[in-house]
């Protein structure tokens, strides 16, 4: 019975993890021209989304207007292929996988551009202001695992829903100094995180006095978080020739946490019953129903220093090609969520000090150095009609070595896969006298690893394969005002 109860204890404790995901740095591209060119826009201009990629690119814009882009349709598929893959002493195998399939529709950018003068963009002191609302980060997971009773007598059902969205809002300024352009952006970041986690376990125990006993354990956790931080971005572009432009953009780390509000509700239960469903008393099995609620939690949504360099070659009315390299510095360790341990209380309000029933609102992070590449191209098919496309990498920042030091650390990373993504974009655009319209499709394939649940059975929790697919259809346009 002790071995079975060890299984129960570990599985119920899985629900104590905070289960927040922040996997990759450029999963989504914003803007019209920029998103269709796979985000290769550090040295490019002609799109209000330069406020995000390199604010210096705003200086080439000479007309007041508004730019919009939105994800019309998005499909995200994520698989943990061998979440459980254990060979028992009798040779039987326990295997289970997790899959998430979600759909999403959301706006990705709204940008207002206001030139401050009528000078040509390549004249001295041509200045442009912009105000942007962007959604460059969105992550959604809705996975489940179902392992029915088999040779090893336990049944497991679990589900995880997690959705993280970050809104960026702020002003940008750019000035043209002949062939040189410089710019700056200041963004407030509003991060919203919602999570629902449910776990139910049923196992059969043999008690010398009571015979076969069914043990039931459940855990349900709901967490909602909202946080505000800020960062700044500086950029420069230089026209080396009439066709070749070089660009540099530096984005600061976030400036700490300005505001945070987190609510967590945990519902847990444990009881034993005989084959007829009647409650029974069994050694080492504690009957309880707990409700634990806490608001004393801080969410720290932090981003590291980012440096991007780019080169673009453009022949107006014919074609353009661009290449970007971006560096994201390491970060951490730090706490994405942190708070004091909370115990259930008895009828008189006194805490029940039982580490099997405690809620620990803690989520640690350590992110590794990343280098990503973006390549984009645009071809003019006819006057006012464009074909755009590109390729990009989106490597994961998850430092799995930080978690792979012990059982508790690996549990913190069970739902935090290290997925390296590779993507491509293809789109068409149309430009009129005062408006532009474009549609593009982005596909990404991710491969990597996550930690298995094998340690539930006394087997070291090893890394297991994970994969992901994302398809996004984006509609964008702009209008002069």
mmCIF file of N, CA and C in Angstrom, residues 76-139:
data_model
loop_
_atom_site.group_PDB
_atom_site.id
_atom_site.type_symbol
_atom_site.label_atom_id
_atom_site.label_comp_id
_atom_site.label_asym_id
_atom_site.label_seq_id
_atom_site.Cartn_x
_atom_site.Cartn_y
_atom_site.Cartn_z
ATOM 1 N N UNK A 76 -3.627 25.950 -33.345
ATOM 2 C CA UNK A 76 -2.416 25.552 -32.630
ATOM 3 C C UNK A 76 -2.567 24.108 -32.188
ATOM 4 N N UNK A 77 -1.604 23.270 -32.544
ATOM 5 C CA UNK A 77 -1.589 21.865 -32.149
ATOM 6 C C UNK A 77 -0.270 21.593 -31.435
ATOM 7 N N UNK A 78 -0.356 20.982 -30.260
ATOM 8 C CA UNK A 78 0.850 20.679 -29.484
ATOM 9 C C UNK A 78 0.721 19.279 -28.901
ATOM 10 N N UNK A 79 1.781 18.482 -29.024
ATOM 11 C CA UNK A 79 1.752 17.090 -28.583
ATOM 12 C C UNK A 79 2.924 16.793 -27.662
ATOM 13 N N UNK A 80 2.630 16.119 -26.536
ATOM 14 C CA UNK A 80 3.655 15.494 -25.697
ATOM 15 C C UNK A 80 3.508 13.998 -25.942
ATOM 16 N N UNK A 81 4.407 13.427 -26.730
ATOM 17 C CA UNK A 81 4.170 12.098 -27.292
ATOM 18 C C UNK A 81 4.226 10.981 -26.246
ATOM 19 N N UNK A 82 5.128 11.070 -25.292
ATOM 20 C CA UNK A 82 5.275 10.018 -24.280
ATOM 21 C C UNK A 82 5.247 10.646 -22.897
ATOM 22 N N UNK A 83 4.124 11.281 -22.562
ATOM 23 C CA UNK A 83 4.006 11.885 -21.238
ATOM 24 C C UNK A 83 4.190 10.836 -20.149
ATOM 25 N N UNK A 84 3.710 9.619 -20.405
ATOM 26 C CA UNK A 84 3.979 8.451 -19.560
ATOM 27 C C UNK A 84 4.508 7.340 -20.451
ATOM 28 N N UNK A 85 5.636 6.756 -20.088
ATOM 29 C CA UNK A 85 6.199 5.646 -20.859
ATOM 30 C C UNK A 85 7.076 4.825 -19.917
ATOM 31 N N UNK A 86 6.423 3.935 -19.160
ATOM 32 C CA UNK A 86 7.095 3.190 -18.093
ATOM 33 C C UNK A 86 6.900 1.698 -18.313
ATOM 34 N N UNK A 87 7.966 0.926 -18.150
ATOM 35 C CA UNK A 87 7.891 -0.533 -18.172
ATOM 36 C C UNK A 87 7.927 -1.039 -16.736
ATOM 37 N N UNK A 88 6.862 -1.757 -16.319
ATOM 38 C CA UNK A 88 6.755 -2.235 -14.954
ATOM 39 C C UNK A 88 7.540 -3.534 -14.783
ATOM 40 N N UNK A 89 7.642 -3.979 -13.511
ATOM 41 C CA UNK A 89 8.422 -5.179 -13.206
ATOM 42 C C UNK A 89 7.874 -6.416 -13.896
ATOM 43 N N UNK A 90 6.548 -6.476 -14.114
ATOM 44 C CA UNK A 90 5.963 -7.650 -14.763
ATOM 45 C C UNK A 90 6.030 -7.569 -16.283
ATOM 46 N N UNK A 91 6.701 -6.547 -16.813
ATOM 47 C CA UNK A 91 6.828 -6.391 -18.250
ATOM 48 C C UNK A 91 5.735 -5.576 -18.898
ATOM 49 N N UNK A 92 4.675 -5.262 -18.175
ATOM 50 C CA UNK A 92 3.604 -4.453 -18.749
ATOM 51 C C UNK A 92 4.076 -3.002 -18.892
ATOM 52 N N UNK A 93 3.471 -2.299 -19.846
ATOM 53 C CA UNK A 93 3.851 -0.916 -20.108
ATOM 54 C C UNK A 93 2.697 0.020 -19.781
ATOM 55 N N UNK A 94 3.038 1.148 -19.231
ATOM 56 C CA UNK A 94 2.078 2.210 -18.968
ATOM 57 C C UNK A 94 2.438 3.368 -19.886
ATOM 58 N N UNK A 95 1.509 3.743 -20.739
ATOM 59 C CA UNK A 95 1.800 4.778 -21.728
ATOM 60 C C UNK A 95 0.621 5.732 -21.845
ATOM 61 N N UNK A 96 0.922 7.004 -21.961
ATOM 62 C CA UNK A 96 -0.108 8.017 -22.195
ATOM 63 C C UNK A 96 0.541 9.220 -22.857
ATOM 64 N N UNK A 97 -0.205 9.898 -23.683
ATOM 65 C CA UNK A 97 0.277 11.110 -24.340
ATOM 66 C C UNK A 97 -0.693 12.249 -24.058
ATOM 67 N N UNK A 98 -0.224 13.479 -24.278
ATOM 68 C CA UNK A 98 -1.069 14.661 -24.122
ATOM 69 C C UNK A 98 -1.095 15.413 -25.442
ATOM 70 N N UNK A 99 -2.271 15.899 -25.815
ATOM 71 C CA UNK A 99 -2.395 16.695 -27.040
ATOM 72 C C UNK A 99 -3.266 17.900 -26.777
ATOM 73 N N UNK A 100 -2.863 19.026 -27.339
ATOM 74 C CA UNK A 100 -3.653 20.252 -27.270
ATOM 75 C C UNK A 100 -3.987 20.693 -28.692
ATOM 76 N N UNK A 101 -5.245 21.064 -28.901
ATOM 77 C CA UNK A 101 -5.695 21.590 -30.195
ATOM 78 C C UNK A 101 -6.604 22.783 -29.906
ATOM 79 N N UNK A 102 -6.153 23.975 -30.257
ATOM 80 C CA UNK A 102 -6.904 25.182 -29.925
ATOM 81 C C UNK A 102 -7.057 26.071 -31.160
ATOM 82 N N UNK A 103 -8.063 26.939 -31.097
ATOM 83 C CA UNK A 103 -8.323 27.921 -32.142
ATOM 84 C C UNK A 103 -8.308 29.305 -31.502
ATOM 85 N N UNK A 104 -7.876 30.298 -32.269
ATOM 86 C CA UNK A 104 -7.825 31.642 -31.723
ATOM 87 C C UNK A 104 -8.071 32.692 -32.789
ATOM 88 N N UNK A 105 -8.666 33.803 -32.380
ATOM 89 C CA UNK A 105 -8.846 34.976 -33.231
ATOM 90 C C UNK A 105 -8.604 36.198 -32.364
ATOM 91 N N UNK A 106 -7.694 37.071 -32.771
ATOM 92 C CA UNK A 106 -7.371 38.214 -31.935
ATOM 93 C C UNK A 106 -6.728 39.312 -32.785
ATOM 94 N N UNK A 107 -6.903 40.588 -32.398
ATOM 95 C CA UNK A 107 -6.209 41.675 -33.094
ATOM 96 C C UNK A 107 -4.727 41.626 -32.766
ATOM 97 N N UNK A 108 -3.875 41.957 -33.720
ATOM 98 C CA UNK A 108 -2.441 41.916 -33.449
ATOM 99 C C UNK A 108 -1.792 43.292 -33.472
ATOM 100 N N UNK A 109 -2.399 44.288 -34.144
ATOM 101 C CA UNK A 109 -1.818 45.627 -34.088
ATOM 102 C C UNK A 109 -2.824 46.684 -34.530
ATOM 103 N N UNK A 110 -2.799 47.811 -33.841
ATOM 104 C CA UNK A 110 -3.514 49.028 -34.228
ATOM 105 C C UNK A 110 -2.529 50.169 -34.013
ATOM 106 N N UNK A 111 -2.173 50.881 -35.085
ATOM 107 C CA UNK A 111 -1.118 51.890 -35.004
ATOM 108 C C UNK A 111 -1.573 53.163 -35.715
ATOM 109 N N UNK A 112 -1.425 54.281 -35.037
ATOM 110 C CA UNK A 112 -1.736 55.591 -35.621
ATOM 111 C C UNK A 112 -0.429 56.329 -35.873
ATOM 112 N N UNK A 113 -0.272 56.860 -37.085
ATOM 113 C CA UNK A 113 0.964 57.538 -37.494
ATOM 114 C C UNK A 113 0.659 59.001 -37.780
ATOM 115 N N UNK A 114 1.504 59.906 -37.261
ATOM 116 C CA UNK A 114 1.302 61.341 -37.436
ATOM 117 C C UNK A 114 2.633 62.015 -37.780
ATOM 118 N N UNK A 115 2.891 62.315 -39.063
ATOM 119 C CA UNK A 115 4.072 63.123 -39.409
ATOM 120 C C UNK A 115 3.925 64.533 -38.839
ATOM 121 N N UNK A 116 5.026 65.106 -38.390
ATOM 122 C CA UNK A 116 4.986 66.430 -37.770
ATOM 123 C C UNK A 116 5.312 67.545 -38.751
ATOM 124 N N UNK A 117 5.615 67.193 -40.016
ATOM 125 C CA UNK A 117 5.942 68.211 -41.011
ATOM 126 C C UNK A 117 5.672 67.641 -42.394
ATOM 127 N N UNK A 118 5.875 68.479 -43.405
ATOM 128 C CA UNK A 118 5.641 68.074 -44.794
ATOM 129 C C UNK A 118 6.936 67.793 -45.538
ATOM 130 N N UNK A 119 8.041 67.683 -44.834
ATOM 131 C CA UNK A 119 9.316 67.450 -45.503
ATOM 132 C C UNK A 119 9.379 66.033 -46.068
ATOM 133 N N UNK A 120 10.143 65.817 -47.146
ATOM 134 C CA UNK A 120 10.384 64.452 -47.633
ATOM 135 C C UNK A 120 11.107 63.634 -46.570
ATOM 136 N N UNK A 121 10.922 62.312 -46.616
ATOM 137 C CA UNK A 121 11.491 61.473 -45.560
ATOM 138 C C UNK A 121 13.009 61.512 -45.532
ATOM 139 N N UNK A 122 13.658 61.805 -46.675
ATOM 140 C CA UNK A 122 15.118 61.809 -46.705
ATOM 141 C C UNK A 122 15.705 63.197 -46.476
ATOM 142 N N UNK A 123 14.865 64.145 -46.047
ATOM 143 C CA UNK A 123 15.370 65.479 -45.729
ATOM 144 C C UNK A 123 15.761 65.532 -44.260
ATOM 145 N N UNK A 124 16.461 66.592 -43.892
ATOM 146 C CA UNK A 124 16.884 66.735 -42.503
ATOM 147 C C UNK A 124 15.694 67.099 -41.611
ATOM 148 N N UNK A 125 15.634 66.424 -40.480
ATOM 149 C CA UNK A 125 14.684 66.721 -39.408
ATOM 150 C C UNK A 125 13.222 66.477 -39.793
ATOM 151 N N UNK A 126 12.996 65.511 -40.675
ATOM 152 C CA UNK A 126 11.618 65.046 -40.888
ATOM 153 C C UNK A 126 11.238 64.169 -39.699
ATOM 154 N N UNK A 127 10.190 64.562 -38.971
ATOM 155 C CA UNK A 127 9.834 63.872 -37.736
ATOM 156 C C UNK A 127 8.449 63.224 -37.846
ATOM 157 N N UNK A 128 8.326 62.065 -37.179
ATOM 158 C CA UNK A 128 7.086 61.296 -37.201
ATOM 159 C C UNK A 128 6.786 60.800 -35.789
ATOM 160 N N UNK A 129 5.533 60.917 -35.369
ATOM 161 C CA UNK A 129 5.057 60.327 -34.127
ATOM 162 C C UNK A 129 4.121 59.164 -34.452
ATOM 163 N N UNK A 130 4.027 58.218 -33.535
ATOM 164 C CA UNK A 130 3.097 57.097 -33.696
ATOM 165 C C UNK A 130 2.651 56.632 -32.323
ATOM 166 N N UNK A 131 1.468 56.065 -32.285
ATOM 167 C CA UNK A 131 0.996 55.409 -31.061
ATOM 168 C C UNK A 131 0.503 54.026 -31.447
ATOM 169 N N UNK A 132 0.968 53.010 -30.709
ATOM 170 C CA UNK A 132 0.715 51.620 -31.090
ATOM 171 C C UNK A 132 0.059 50.853 -29.961
ATOM 172 N N UNK A 133 -0.847 49.959 -30.338
ATOM 173 C CA UNK A 133 -1.368 48.913 -29.453
ATOM 174 C C UNK A 133 -1.118 47.594 -30.176
ATOM 175 N N UNK A 134 -0.317 46.725 -29.574
ATOM 176 C CA UNK A 134 0.161 45.510 -30.235
ATOM 177 C C UNK A 134 -0.115 44.285 -29.378
ATOM 178 N N UNK A 135 -0.200 43.126 -30.038
ATOM 179 C CA UNK A 135 -0.281 41.840 -29.339
ATOM 180 C C UNK A 135 0.794 40.928 -29.940
ATOM 181 N N UNK A 136 2.055 41.116 -29.547
ATOM 182 C CA UNK A 136 3.122 40.290 -30.120
ATOM 183 C C UNK A 136 3.310 38.940 -29.429
ATOM 184 N N UNK A 137 2.632 38.735 -28.300
ATOM 185 C CA UNK A 137 2.777 37.466 -27.581
ATOM 186 C C UNK A 137 1.401 36.910 -27.248
ATOM 187 N N UNK A 138 1.163 35.666 -27.703
ATOM 188 C CA UNK A 138 -0.088 34.978 -27.391
ATOM 189 C C UNK A 138 0.217 33.488 -27.341
ATOM 190 N N UNK A 139 -0.218 32.838 -26.274
ATOM 191 C CA UNK A 139 0.024 31.402 -26.127
ATOM 192 C C UNK A 139 -1.221 30.768 -25.520
#
